[in-house]
Structures are given as C-alpha cells and as structure tokens.
Coordinates of C-alpha atoms in Angstrom, one line a residue:
Chain A
M1 CA 210.2 -18.3 208.2
F2 CA 209.9 -21.0 211.1
D3 CA 206.4 -21.9 209.8
A4 CA 206.9 -25.2 211.3
I5 CA 209.2 -24.8 214.0
E6 CA 208.3 -28.0 216.0
M7 CA 209.2 -29.4 212.7
G8 CA 213.2 -29.3 213.6
S9 CA 214.0 -33.2 214.2
Q10 CA 212.3 -33.9 210.9
T11 CA 215.1 -34.2 207.5
P12 CA 215.1 -31.4 205.3
A13 CA 213.7 -31.7 202.4
S14 CA 215.5 -32.5 199.2
Q15 CA 215.8 -30.1 197.7
P16 CA 218.0 -28.7 194.5
A17 CA 219.2 -25.1 196.3
A18 CA 222.5 -24.9 197.9
S19 CA 222.7 -25.4 201.7
P20 CA 225.6 -23.2 203.4
G21 CA 226.8 -26.4 204.5
L22 CA 225.1 -26.1 208.2
A23 CA 222.4 -28.6 210.0
A24 CA 219.0 -27.4 209.4
V25 CA 217.6 -26.1 212.6
A26 CA 213.9 -25.3 210.9
Q27 CA 211.8 -26.5 208.3
G28 CA 209.0 -25.0 207.0
A29 CA 206.9 -25.4 204.7
E30 CA 208.6 -22.4 201.6
A31 CA 212.3 -22.0 204.0
T32 CA 214.6 -23.8 205.7
I33 CA 216.4 -21.8 208.8
Y34 CA 220.1 -22.6 209.3
R35 CA 222.3 -21.0 212.7
T36 CA 225.2 -19.9 212.4
R37 CA 227.1 -16.7 213.8
L38 CA 229.3 -13.5 212.5
F39 CA 232.2 -12.0 213.1
G40 CA 232.7 -14.3 216.1
D41 CA 229.3 -13.5 218.8
Q42 CA 226.6 -12.5 217.0
D43 CA 223.7 -15.1 216.0
V44 CA 222.2 -15.2 213.2
A45 CA 218.9 -17.5 211.4
I46 CA 220.2 -18.2 207.2
K47 CA 216.4 -18.2 205.5
Q48 CA 217.2 -20.2 202.7
R49 CA 213.8 -20.3 201.1
L50 CA 213.1 -23.5 198.2
P51 CA 212.5 -24.1 195.6
K52 CA 209.4 -26.2 194.7
R53 CA 209.0 -28.7 191.7
Y54 CA 205.0 -28.6 191.3
R55 CA 205.4 -25.5 189.9
I56 CA 206.2 -24.6 186.7
P57 CA 209.8 -23.1 187.0
E58 CA 208.7 -19.5 185.0
L59 CA 205.3 -19.3 187.8
D60 CA 208.1 -20.8 191.2
E61 CA 211.5 -17.9 190.3
H62 CA 208.5 -15.2 189.7
L63 CA 207.5 -15.7 192.7
N64 CA 210.5 -16.6 195.1
R65 CA 212.6 -13.6 193.9
S66 CA 209.6 -11.4 194.7
R67 CA 208.6 -13.2 197.7
I68 CA 212.9 -13.1 198.8
I69 CA 212.6 -9.3 198.5
A70 CA 209.8 -8.0 199.3
E71 CA 210.4 -9.9 202.7
A72 CA 213.6 -7.5 203.4
R73 CA 212.4 -4.7 202.5
A74 CA 208.9 -4.9 204.5
L75 CA 211.1 -5.9 207.3
A76 CA 213.2 -3.3 207.3
R77 CA 209.8 -1.3 207.1
A78 CA 208.8 -2.8 210.0
W79 CA 212.3 -2.8 212.3
S80 CA 212.0 1.5 211.6
L81 CA 209.0 0.8 213.5
P82 CA 207.9 1.9 217.0
H83 CA 207.1 -1.1 219.2
V84 CA 207.1 -3.5 216.5
H85 CA 210.1 -6.1 217.0
V86 CA 211.2 -8.1 214.4
P87 CA 214.7 -9.6 213.3
A88 CA 216.9 -7.0 211.8
V89 CA 218.1 -7.7 207.8
Y90 CA 221.9 -8.2 207.3
L91 CA 222.0 -9.6 204.3
V92 CA 219.8 -10.0 201.2
D93 CA 220.5 -12.3 198.0
P94 CA 217.9 -12.6 196.0
H95 CA 219.9 -15.4 193.6
R96 CA 220.3 -17.5 196.6
L97 CA 217.1 -16.9 197.5
R98 CA 218.7 -16.3 201.1
L99 CA 218.2 -14.1 203.7
V100 CA 220.5 -13.9 206.7
L101 CA 218.9 -12.4 209.7
E102 CA 219.3 -11.6 213.6
W103 CA 219.1 -15.5 215.2
I104 CA 215.8 -14.3 217.6
E105 CA 215.8 -17.1 220.8
G106 CA 212.3 -17.9 222.6
L107 CA 209.1 -19.9 221.4
S108 CA 206.2 -19.9 219.3
L109 CA 203.5 -18.2 220.4
R110 CA 202.4 -21.5 219.4
D111 CA 204.1 -23.5 221.4
W112 CA 204.7 -21.2 224.2
L113 CA 201.0 -20.9 224.1
R114 CA 200.1 -24.7 225.2
T115 CA 203.0 -24.7 228.1
R116 CA 202.4 -21.1 228.9
E117 CA 198.2 -22.4 229.6
S118 CA 199.0 -25.6 231.4
V119 CA 201.6 -24.1 234.8
E120 CA 200.3 -20.6 235.2
G121 CA 197.3 -18.1 235.4
T122 CA 196.4 -15.8 232.4
T123 CA 197.8 -12.2 233.6
H124 CA 201.1 -13.7 231.4
I125 CA 199.4 -14.9 229.3
A126 CA 197.6 -11.1 228.5
A127 CA 200.2 -9.3 228.6
V128 CA 201.7 -11.5 225.5
L129 CA 198.7 -11.0 223.7
E130 CA 198.4 -7.1 224.1
Q131 CA 201.6 -7.3 222.4
V132 CA 200.7 -9.5 219.4
G133 CA 197.7 -7.3 219.2
R134 CA 199.5 -3.6 219.2
M135 CA 202.3 -4.8 217.5
V136 CA 199.8 -5.6 214.5
A137 CA 198.3 -2.8 214.7
A138 CA 201.5 -0.9 214.6
I139 CA 202.7 -2.6 210.8
H140 CA 199.7 -2.3 209.2
A141 CA 199.5 1.7 210.9
V142 CA 201.8 1.8 207.1
G143 CA 200.0 0.2 205.6
L144 CA 201.7 -3.0 205.5
I145 CA 200.5 -6.9 205.7
H146 CA 202.1 -9.0 207.2
G147 CA 200.0 -11.8 205.1
D148 CA 200.3 -15.3 207.7
L149 CA 199.7 -14.3 211.0
T150 CA 199.4 -17.6 212.6
T151 CA 200.9 -18.5 216.0
S152 CA 204.1 -20.1 214.4
N153 CA 204.7 -16.7 213.2
F154 CA 205.2 -14.7 216.0
I155 CA 208.3 -15.9 219.0
V156 CA 207.7 -14.7 222.7
R157 CA 211.4 -14.0 224.1
E158 CA 211.2 -14.5 227.7
S159 CA 213.7 -12.5 229.9
A160 CA 215.5 -14.1 232.7
D161 CA 213.4 -14.2 235.6
R162 CA 211.0 -15.0 232.5
N163 CA 208.3 -12.4 234.2
E164 CA 208.4 -9.9 231.4
S165 CA 208.4 -11.3 227.7
T166 CA 209.2 -10.1 224.0
V167 CA 207.1 -10.9 221.4
F168 CA 208.4 -10.5 217.9
V169 CA 206.6 -11.1 214.3
I170 CA 208.6 -13.1 212.2
D171 CA 208.3 -14.6 208.6
F172 CA 207.1 -11.0 206.0
G173 CA 207.6 -13.6 202.9
L174 CA 204.2 -13.0 202.4
A175 CA 204.1 -10.0 203.8
Q176 CA 202.7 -6.4 201.2
Q177 CA 202.7 -2.8 201.5
Y178 CA 199.4 -1.3 200.8
P179 CA 198.8 2.4 200.8
I180 CA 197.5 3.6 203.9
Q181 CA 194.6 4.2 203.0
S182 CA 192.3 2.1 200.7
D183 CA 189.2 -0.3 201.0
T184 CA 192.1 -3.2 199.6
T185 CA 193.7 -2.0 202.4
V186 CA 191.0 -2.3 204.7
E187 CA 189.8 -5.5 203.5
A188 CA 194.0 -7.1 203.7
K189 CA 194.1 -5.7 207.2
A190 CA 190.4 -7.5 207.6
V191 CA 192.2 -10.8 206.2
D192 CA 195.5 -10.4 208.5
L193 CA 193.4 -10.6 211.7
Y194 CA 190.7 -13.4 210.0
V195 CA 194.5 -16.0 209.5
L196 CA 195.4 -14.7 214.0
E197 CA 191.4 -15.5 214.1
R198 CA 191.4 -19.2 213.0
A199 CA 195.1 -20.3 213.3
L200 CA 193.9 -19.8 216.5
A201 CA 190.9 -21.8 216.5
S202 CA 192.3 -23.8 214.7
V203 CA 195.2 -25.5 217.5
H204 CA 194.4 -23.4 220.7
V205 CA 190.2 -25.0 220.7
Q206 CA 189.1 -23.9 224.4
Q207 CA 190.6 -20.2 225.1
A208 CA 190.1 -19.4 221.0
A209 CA 187.7 -16.6 221.5
A210 CA 189.3 -15.4 225.2
Y211 CA 192.8 -15.2 222.6
F212 CA 191.2 -13.4 219.8
A213 CA 189.5 -10.7 221.9
Q214 CA 192.0 -9.7 223.7
V215 CA 194.2 -9.4 221.0
L216 CA 191.2 -7.1 219.3
R217 CA 191.7 -5.3 222.2
A218 CA 195.0 -4.0 222.2
Y219 CA 194.6 -3.4 217.9
E220 CA 192.0 -1.3 218.2
S221 CA 193.7 1.4 221.6
G222 CA 196.8 0.9 218.7
S223 CA 195.1 2.0 215.6
S224 CA 193.7 5.2 215.4
I225 CA 189.6 5.2 215.3
E226 CA 188.9 5.5 211.9
N227 CA 190.9 2.2 211.6
A228 CA 189.8 0.4 213.8
K229 CA 186.2 0.6 213.6
L230 CA 186.3 0.1 209.6
V231 CA 188.7 -2.8 210.0
L232 CA 187.0 -4.8 213.0
R233 CA 183.3 -3.8 210.5
R234 CA 185.2 -5.7 207.4
L235 CA 186.7 -8.7 209.8
D236 CA 182.9 -9.7 210.6
V237 CA 182.4 -9.6 206.5
V238 CA 185.1 -11.5 205.7
R239 CA 183.6 -13.4 209.3
A240 CA 180.5 -13.4 207.3
R241 CA 182.1 -14.9 203.7
G242 CA 183.8 -17.3 205.3
R243 CA 180.4 -19.3 206.3
K244 CA 178.8 -19.2 203.3
R245 CA 181.4 -20.0 201.5
A246 CA 180.1 -24.0 202.4
M247 CA 176.7 -23.6 200.8
I248 CA 177.4 -25.1 197.5
G249 CA 177.9 -29.1 198.4
Chain B
M1 CA 174.6 -63.8 200.5
H2 CA 175.6 -61.2 202.7
S3 CA 175.2 -62.5 206.5
G4 CA 176.7 -61.3 208.8
E5 CA 177.1 -57.5 207.3
R6 CA 175.3 -55.1 207.0
L7 CA 173.8 -52.4 204.2
V8 CA 173.6 -49.5 204.1
L9 CA 171.4 -47.2 201.0
G10 CA 172.4 -43.4 200.7
I11 CA 171.6 -40.9 198.0
E12 CA 173.5 -37.4 197.5
G13 CA 172.0 -35.1 195.3
S14 CA 173.8 -31.5 197.2
A15 CA 174.6 -30.8 193.5
N16 CA 174.4 -31.3 189.4
K17 CA 174.9 -35.0 190.3
I18 CA 171.9 -37.9 191.4
G19 CA 173.9 -41.1 193.1
V20 CA 172.5 -44.2 195.1
G21 CA 175.1 -46.3 197.0
I22 CA 174.8 -49.5 198.3
V23 CA 178.0 -50.3 201.0
T24 CA 178.8 -53.0 203.7
S25 CA 179.4 -52.1 207.5
D26 CA 183.1 -53.6 206.4
G27 CA 183.1 -50.8 203.4
A28 CA 182.6 -52.8 200.9
I29 CA 180.9 -51.1 198.2
L30 CA 178.3 -52.6 196.1
A31 CA 177.0 -50.3 194.0
N32 CA 177.4 -46.8 193.2
V33 CA 175.6 -45.4 190.1
R34 CA 174.8 -41.4 189.4
R35 CA 173.4 -39.2 187.3
T36 CA 175.5 -35.9 185.2
F37 CA 172.7 -33.2 185.1
V38 CA 174.7 -31.7 182.5
P39 CA 173.8 -27.9 181.4
K40 CA 174.2 -26.4 177.9
T41 CA 177.1 -25.2 176.8
G42 CA 177.3 -21.4 178.4
S43 CA 175.6 -21.8 181.2
G44 CA 176.2 -23.2 184.7
F45 CA 173.3 -25.6 187.1
Q46 CA 170.1 -24.0 188.2
P47 CA 168.5 -25.6 191.7
R48 CA 165.1 -25.6 189.5
E49 CA 166.4 -27.7 186.9
T50 CA 168.5 -29.9 189.0
A51 CA 165.8 -31.0 191.3
R52 CA 164.2 -31.9 188.8
H53 CA 166.0 -33.6 186.5
H54 CA 167.0 -35.2 190.0
Q55 CA 163.6 -36.0 191.0
K56 CA 163.2 -37.4 187.6
H57 CA 166.4 -40.1 188.2
V58 CA 165.8 -41.0 191.7
A59 CA 163.7 -44.1 191.6
S60 CA 165.3 -45.9 189.0
L61 CA 169.1 -45.1 190.2
I62 CA 167.3 -46.7 193.3
E63 CA 166.3 -49.7 191.8
E64 CA 169.4 -50.2 190.2
A65 CA 171.3 -48.9 192.4
L66 CA 169.7 -52.7 194.4
H67 CA 169.9 -55.0 191.4
T68 CA 173.5 -54.1 191.0
A69 CA 174.6 -54.9 194.8
G70 CA 171.7 -58.3 194.4
V71 CA 169.8 -57.6 198.0
R72 CA 166.4 -56.0 198.0
P73 CA 165.3 -53.0 200.0
T74 CA 164.6 -55.1 203.5
D75 CA 168.1 -56.4 203.1
L76 CA 169.4 -52.6 204.1
C77 CA 169.3 -51.3 207.8
A78 CA 169.6 -47.7 207.0
V79 CA 169.4 -44.4 204.6
A80 CA 171.4 -42.3 204.4
Y81 CA 170.8 -39.0 202.4
T82 CA 173.2 -35.3 202.0
K83 CA 171.7 -33.4 204.7
G84 CA 174.0 -30.2 203.4
P85 CA 176.0 -28.0 202.1
G86 CA 174.5 -27.5 198.9
M87 CA 171.6 -26.3 196.7
G88 CA 168.4 -25.6 198.6
A89 CA 165.9 -27.5 196.2
P90 CA 168.5 -30.4 194.8
L91 CA 168.9 -31.2 198.8
Q92 CA 165.1 -31.1 199.4
S93 CA 164.5 -33.6 196.1
C94 CA 166.4 -36.4 197.4
A95 CA 165.8 -35.7 201.6
I96 CA 162.0 -36.4 200.6
A97 CA 163.3 -39.5 198.4
A98 CA 164.8 -40.9 201.0
R99 CA 162.4 -40.5 203.8
M100 CA 159.9 -42.0 201.4
F101 CA 162.2 -45.1 201.0
A102 CA 163.2 -45.3 205.1
L103 CA 159.6 -45.2 206.0
M104 CA 158.7 -47.5 203.0
H105 CA 160.2 -49.8 204.5
D106 CA 160.7 -49.5 207.9
L107 CA 164.5 -47.8 208.0
P108 CA 166.4 -45.4 210.1
L109 CA 167.1 -42.2 207.9
V110 CA 170.4 -41.1 208.8
P111 CA 171.1 -37.5 207.2
V112 CA 175.0 -37.0 206.1
N113 CA 177.1 -33.7 205.5
H114 CA 178.6 -33.2 202.2
C115 CA 182.2 -33.2 203.2
V116 CA 182.4 -35.2 206.3
A117 CA 181.8 -37.9 203.3
H118 CA 184.3 -36.8 200.7
I119 CA 187.2 -37.4 203.9
E120 CA 185.6 -40.5 204.5
M121 CA 185.4 -41.6 201.3
G122 CA 189.0 -40.5 200.3
R123 CA 190.2 -42.7 203.9
L124 CA 188.0 -45.6 202.9
V125 CA 188.9 -46.0 199.1
T126 CA 192.5 -44.9 199.5
G127 CA 193.5 -46.7 203.0
V128 CA 195.4 -43.2 205.0
D129 CA 194.4 -43.0 207.8
N130 CA 195.2 -39.1 209.0
P131 CA 196.0 -37.3 206.4
A132 CA 196.1 -33.2 205.4
V133 CA 192.5 -33.2 203.4
L134 CA 192.2 -31.5 200.2
Y135 CA 188.7 -30.6 199.7
V136 CA 188.5 -29.6 196.0
S137 CA 184.7 -29.0 194.0
G138 CA 182.4 -26.6 191.9
G139 CA 181.2 -25.4 195.5
N140 CA 183.6 -25.7 198.3
T141 CA 188.3 -25.4 198.8
Q142 CA 189.4 -26.1 202.3
I143 CA 192.0 -27.8 203.4
I144 CA 191.1 -30.0 206.1
S145 CA 193.0 -32.0 209.4
Y146 CA 191.8 -34.1 211.9
S147 CA 191.5 -32.7 215.8
E148 CA 190.4 -33.7 218.6
G149 CA 186.8 -34.7 217.4
R150 CA 186.4 -32.7 214.2
Y151 CA 187.4 -31.7 211.1
R152 CA 189.3 -29.2 211.5
I153 CA 189.4 -26.0 208.2
F154 CA 192.8 -24.6 207.7
G155 CA 192.5 -23.3 205.0
E156 CA 190.0 -21.9 202.7
T157 CA 188.3 -20.0 199.7
I158 CA 188.2 -16.5 201.2
D159 CA 185.6 -16.3 198.3
I160 CA 184.7 -18.6 195.1
A161 CA 185.6 -22.0 195.0
V162 CA 188.3 -23.1 193.3
G163 CA 186.4 -25.8 190.5
N164 CA 183.4 -22.7 189.9
C165 CA 186.8 -20.3 188.9
L166 CA 187.4 -23.5 186.7
D167 CA 183.6 -23.7 185.8
R168 CA 183.3 -20.8 185.2
F169 CA 186.3 -20.3 182.9
C170 CA 184.8 -22.7 180.4
R171 CA 181.7 -21.0 180.5
L172 CA 183.2 -17.5 179.5
V173 CA 185.6 -19.2 176.3
G174 CA 182.7 -21.3 175.7
L175 CA 183.8 -24.4 176.2
S176 CA 181.6 -28.1 176.7
N177 CA 180.1 -28.6 180.3
D178 CA 179.9 -32.6 178.6
P179 CA 180.9 -34.1 181.5
S180 CA 182.0 -32.0 183.0
P181 CA 183.8 -28.5 182.8
G182 CA 186.9 -29.4 184.7
F183 CA 187.2 -32.2 182.3
Q184 CA 187.2 -29.6 179.4
V185 CA 189.5 -26.8 180.7
E186 CA 191.9 -30.4 182.1
Q187 CA 192.4 -31.3 177.9
E188 CA 192.8 -28.3 176.8
A189 CA 195.7 -26.8 179.5
K190 CA 197.3 -30.5 177.3
K191 CA 197.9 -28.7 174.8
G192 CA 198.6 -25.6 176.0
R193 CA 202.3 -24.4 176.5
H194 CA 203.0 -20.8 177.3
Y195 CA 202.5 -19.5 180.7
V196 CA 200.5 -16.1 180.9
P197 CA 200.6 -14.4 184.3
L198 CA 197.9 -14.2 186.6
P199 CA 197.0 -13.1 189.8
Y200 CA 198.7 -15.7 192.6
S201 CA 196.6 -15.1 195.3
V202 CA 197.8 -17.0 198.8
K203 CA 197.1 -15.5 202.4
G204 CA 198.8 -17.4 205.3
M205 CA 197.0 -20.4 204.6
D206 CA 194.0 -19.2 202.7
V207 CA 193.7 -18.4 198.8
S208 CA 191.7 -16.3 197.0
F209 CA 190.4 -17.1 193.2
S210 CA 188.3 -13.9 191.8
G211 CA 190.7 -11.8 191.2
I212 CA 192.0 -15.0 188.8
L213 CA 188.8 -15.0 187.3
S214 CA 188.3 -11.5 186.5
R215 CA 191.8 -11.0 184.6
I216 CA 191.3 -13.6 183.1
Q217 CA 188.6 -12.5 181.5
D218 CA 190.0 -9.5 180.0
L219 CA 192.4 -12.1 178.2
I220 CA 190.5 -14.0 176.8
G221 CA 190.9 -13.6 173.3
S222 CA 194.4 -12.1 173.4
Y223 CA 195.5 -15.7 173.9
A224 CA 195.0 -19.0 172.7
I225 CA 192.6 -20.4 174.6
P226 CA 195.1 -23.7 175.8
D227 CA 197.3 -21.3 177.0
L228 CA 195.0 -19.7 179.4
C229 CA 193.8 -23.3 180.3
F230 CA 197.4 -23.8 181.0
S231 CA 197.8 -21.0 183.5
L232 CA 195.3 -21.2 185.0
Q233 CA 195.6 -24.5 186.5
E234 CA 198.9 -23.8 187.3
T235 CA 198.1 -20.8 189.3
V236 CA 195.5 -22.2 191.1
F237 CA 196.7 -25.6 191.4
A238 CA 200.1 -24.2 192.8
M239 CA 198.4 -22.1 195.0
L240 CA 196.2 -25.0 196.5
V241 CA 199.5 -27.4 196.5
E242 CA 201.6 -24.2 198.4
V243 CA 198.5 -23.9 200.9
T244 CA 198.8 -27.4 201.7
E245 CA 202.1 -27.6 201.8
R246 CA 202.3 -24.4 204.8
A247 CA 198.5 -26.8 206.7
M248 CA 201.4 -29.9 206.5
A249 CA 203.8 -27.5 208.3
H250 CA 201.9 -26.5 210.5
C251 CA 199.9 -29.9 211.7
G252 CA 203.4 -31.8 211.0
Q253 CA 201.4 -34.8 208.8
R254 CA 203.3 -35.9 206.3
D255 CA 200.1 -37.5 204.0
V256 CA 197.7 -35.5 201.7
L257 CA 194.6 -37.3 200.6
V258 CA 193.1 -35.1 197.4
V259 CA 188.9 -34.7 198.2
G260 CA 186.0 -33.8 195.7
G261 CA 185.4 -33.0 192.1
V262 CA 187.9 -31.8 191.2
G263 CA 190.3 -33.6 192.8
C264 CA 190.6 -35.8 189.5
N265 CA 192.3 -33.7 187.9
E266 CA 195.9 -35.3 186.9
R267 CA 198.0 -32.3 186.9
L268 CA 196.5 -31.1 190.5
Q269 CA 197.4 -35.1 191.6
E270 CA 201.0 -34.6 189.7
M271 CA 201.8 -31.8 191.3
L272 CA 201.0 -33.0 194.6
T273 CA 202.6 -36.2 194.3
T274 CA 205.4 -34.0 193.5
M275 CA 204.8 -31.2 196.9
C276 CA 204.6 -35.0 199.4
T277 CA 207.1 -36.6 197.8
D278 CA 209.7 -33.7 198.8
R279 CA 208.6 -33.9 202.4
G280 CA 209.0 -37.3 202.4
G281 CA 204.9 -38.4 202.0
R282 CA 202.7 -39.4 200.4
A283 CA 199.5 -37.8 197.9
F284 CA 196.6 -40.4 198.0
C285 CA 194.5 -39.5 195.1
T286 CA 190.8 -41.5 194.0
D287 CA 189.5 -41.1 190.4
E288 CA 185.8 -40.0 189.1
R289 CA 184.1 -42.9 190.9
F290 CA 184.4 -42.0 194.6
C291 CA 186.1 -38.2 194.3
V292 CA 183.6 -37.2 192.7
D293 CA 180.1 -36.6 194.1
N294 CA 178.4 -40.3 195.0
G295 CA 176.1 -42.4 196.7
A296 CA 178.3 -44.5 198.6
M297 CA 179.6 -41.5 200.4
I298 CA 176.9 -41.4 201.6
A299 CA 175.9 -44.9 202.5
W300 CA 180.0 -45.7 204.3
T301 CA 179.4 -42.4 206.9
G302 CA 176.0 -43.0 207.6
W303 CA 177.0 -46.6 208.3
L304 CA 180.2 -44.7 211.4
Q305 CA 177.6 -42.3 211.9
I306 CA 174.7 -44.4 213.0
S307 CA 177.0 -47.7 214.2
S308 CA 179.4 -44.8 216.5
A309 CA 175.7 -43.4 217.7
A310 CA 174.9 -46.5 219.0
R311 CA 177.3 -48.0 220.4
L312 CA 177.7 -44.7 222.1
L313 CA 173.9 -45.1 223.6
G314 CA 175.1 -49.4 224.8
S315 CA 172.2 -50.2 222.3
E316 CA 172.1 -53.0 219.6
K317 CA 169.0 -51.1 217.6
L318 CA 170.5 -48.4 215.2
E319 CA 168.2 -45.3 214.7
W320 CA 168.5 -41.5 214.7
P321 CA 166.3 -38.9 215.6
W322 CA 163.5 -38.2 212.5
S323 CA 163.6 -34.5 213.9
D324 CA 167.4 -33.6 212.3
C325 CA 166.8 -35.3 209.6
T326 CA 166.5 -32.1 207.7
V327 CA 168.4 -30.2 204.8
T328 CA 170.2 -27.5 205.0
Q329 CA 172.4 -25.3 202.3
R330 CA 175.0 -24.3 205.1
Y331 CA 176.5 -26.5 206.5
R332 CA 180.4 -26.4 207.7
T333 CA 182.7 -29.5 208.1
D334 CA 183.8 -28.6 211.4
D335 CA 180.0 -28.7 212.9
V336 CA 179.8 -32.4 212.5
A337 CA 181.1 -34.1 216.2
I338 CA 183.2 -36.5 214.5
T339 CA 182.2 -39.9 216.3
W340 CA 183.4 -43.0 215.2
R341 CA 187.6 -42.1 215.2
E342 CA 188.7 -42.2 218.1
E343 CA 187.4 -43.5 221.4
G344 CA 187.4 -40.1 223.4
A345 CA 185.7 -38.6 220.4
L346 CA 182.2 -40.8 221.7
Q347 CA 183.3 -38.4 225.1
L348 CA 183.1 -35.7 223.6
A349 CA 180.1 -35.7 221.4
M350 CA 178.2 -36.0 224.4
D351 CA 179.1 -33.1 226.5

C-alpha cells in the first residue's frame, strides 16, 4: 500500500472516488493512504483504491472489487501466521474501495536500507534481511503469494533504542492464494522471489546480490527442504527465461 | 552543404524491417528509409527468408538514403549498425553490409544496442529528458528507467512480448500481416463493442501474456473477431499501463515515453496519456516512422556512442574497436554503458 511512500509530498492524483476528507500521507500507483485515529487512541491507515480512467469500466470495476476482497482475505490469512507481521484489517468496504488497517510506523525497506547503508555495519541489515526471507517463507508455506514483493512493500519498525527492528510486509493488493502443493504454486513462489530480487537490483545496485543472497538463505531455512529445493530451482528457470526475453529486437 | 555537422549512417535489420538512416551530429534526420518483409497471412517471419529480404534490399536502401539526404559516402563520419538483440541471420546480413560499406569508405564502424536505440530515438524526437520508458514491440516488453549510467529494466514480460501476443492472435484468426499484424488488430478493435473477460496477469512490475493467448485461442469462434481484438487490446494495454504506473511511482517519475512498434497503437497512447494526466505528467509518443524499427535510431545512437567515446579518450578521432563489431541475438538493454547522459557516467564506464 505504500508502494510510493516517498512520494508523500506529491499532490494526490485527481480521481472520482470519494476521499475520506483527510490529507493523504502517501500516494501510490494503486491507492492513496490516509492516516486517522479510531476510538481516540488507535492509529489507522485508510487505503483508498483509485479507479483507473485508462481502463474500460467493466474491467476496472471487476479488478478493483476482486482485488480489495482478495487483499483483505490475504492480509487476514497472513496475520494469523506465526512470525509474520502484517497490519491488522479493521474494515473492508468493497463499494467505496476502502480498507481500514492498523497503522505501521517505520521506514520502507528501500529507504531504511538507504539510510542504514551509510551509517552502520552490516549486522543490523543482515538481521532485517533475515526477517524478510523468513517471513516470505512463512507466507509461501501456506500457498499465499504476495505478488508485489518490492522493497517499498516492507516496513522496518525500529525499537526506541534502534537496536531491534521488526519487519512488516504490507500491500497485499496483488496477493493470491494458491493450492499449497502444485507446479503453478512453485512457479508463483519463484516469480515472487524474482520480483524481490529485481527490486533490490534496481535501487540498491551495488549490494543487491549480497542482500538477496541473505534473503534466500533465510527463505531456505524458513521453508521445508522440499519447498526450498523446488522453489530455488525454479527461480533459476525464471531468471533464465528473463534473460532469454531479450532475444528478438 | 552540411558544413560543421558530422553525419552518421545507420543500418537496422534485427527483425522483419530493414532501415537505413542518416542523421547529423545535431540530431537532424536527413534520411530514414525502410522496407518491411511481410509474410503471407497466417504465418510469421522466419529468420532465413527475412535475411534474404534484407540482403536483397540493403544496397539499394543505402543508395536511397544517401540520395534522399543529398550526401556522398565521403561526407559521413561513421557507420552504425544493430549489434543485437534480434534474429541471428537478419542481424548478420546487415552487419556484413555495414562492415563492407565502412571498409569501402574507410569509416569507423559502431555497434548499437537495438533497445537503447529505440529509447534514444524517442528522446530525440519528443525532446523528453528523463522519462520512464515503456518499450513494447514484437520481441520486447520492458519498463525502463535511467539510473547511474544504465537503462535499468524495472519490469518486463516473464514470457512472450506483447507484440508477439498480438501477432500470434492475428495469425490465429487469419488477419493480414500487411502492413503489420498489430495494425490489423487495432483496426478490428475499433469495431469491437463487447468486452470478453480474459486473464489479467500482473506480477509486481512484470506482466505475462502467454495465458491470455491460450485463453483467447479457445474463444475464437464463440465471439466476433472485432470483440476479441477489442478485449485483447483493452486487457494487455491495461496491464502495460498499470505496471508502467507502478514503475513510475517506484522511481518518482511523472512522464512516460513509449517506444517500439506497439508504441504506435493509438489506443495504447490514449491510455498512457490518461494515466499520465491523472498523475500530473505527460505521455510522449512518436508515430510509426520513429517507433517502428528504423535506421535513423541506429545512426543517432551510434553518434552518441562514438562521440562520447572520443570525449572519454580525449581524442579528436572517432573510432571504435573492430573486435567489438559482432552481432548477438541476446543483448540486454542494461548491458550497455550509457556514457552520454551525464558526466559521472563517463567515469562509471571507465571503472
């Protein structure tokens, strides 16, 4: 949901959907995030999906409605898993295209890496990347595929003394539930990891390979031996296919 | 007549088009001529017959380009050709012609990446400086953004290219390949009214088209061809615009440049324009002269490459190592050091 959290200063796009009458804190490609408080003390994020004028209405309505419901389901599923940190879902409104979610304070992994890269050693970074890998493994273990594992979609929440961090995974807008064991599931998991690899490579150019290797190690130790073997082997196939695509001009 | 300007001739022939262009060092396009190999209805272009087509036309196209520009070979400062990516045999045919022409007239030869050339041509023609780039053609589907001396690929197809999906559909329903399959699908789609749901496959910033092709194959016969064309275009273009927008949000860009053969589809251009308008940016599009494969794009990128190499070496002389003047079917957009966009990039290229 914060897939462009750093764009918070940008004016939200004009769009026909009702806004909750609040100032946007983040404007992503798919949704606007607003922050407000419930019951006096509970910080929440309102994720308002944006209808897209470039799509024909039949397609747009279908996509928006099915995605918001799928997103709520996936978040609820992930929330129930051990060692997985996702925002809690408080309300689902498929008509207004809104989700009300627990507010997660912190920096996106993308921004967190940028700030940490410059100031401190690699141990803290390694611990965070390990959480990323383990969390993806735990989600994948139940056949849940996130579908958009970019570095903008992990939030790092640091403890007050900055010695400990909890990583949250957010934006299940493209998530899909797959059968736990099937070839399509293996493929989807490999593609999920491939998206993360490429997101790391596109922004954190220098250290991307090392970062992703750490994520993969944690993914392996968080998965069953069988799953890790199948998915990592498929990841090589997905990568190779990626290269082949440059064949014909 | 072109005193002070330097002229480069470029030869492109990585797919079914062969093009020869002549551009000046200021980016003026003096000639940009092209022949297209059109396979018969129901089939695609095969490497061997495409190579024969290029071999047949290359010499006369070079003459035609020189004539159109009103220049002689001795007025040129370099010859550029497509190194890849593309089909092997057509690439080789053009590379050999380029090499021979360069040797005949004692000119330096510059190998050019086809994808980078599309981007540079789009930037030259539209004047947009630093956009997100949607590169869509029969062989490629990539969402690209410039960063630290490279054109980096943020999203791409994980199976077939969008143009390939349209071309193969065109063949399946028996539409003509003349002037191009994509053009035929676009015209039919204008008559379509009913949207037939198709798989919509977006994974992060990547897209997938092979499932759509299998699904629509099963629907042929049950629905009118214009409705299928309409539904196919609406689905695949919505996917492309969606991932482009996501990449723009990720990189903080407001403008988009669309290049490649599919980029001249007016419905795609319209959808990109709507998306950009809603984001407070602009979509930059070119017409078929420049977004379809052409020689001028190779000539212009060849000039950018060879002139920045000379600056890098602090040399007056334009030169490029002959050992690098090969062809390759696989040549990633992000393999090329972009040495001409910023000062720092020159240093990056040296490291």
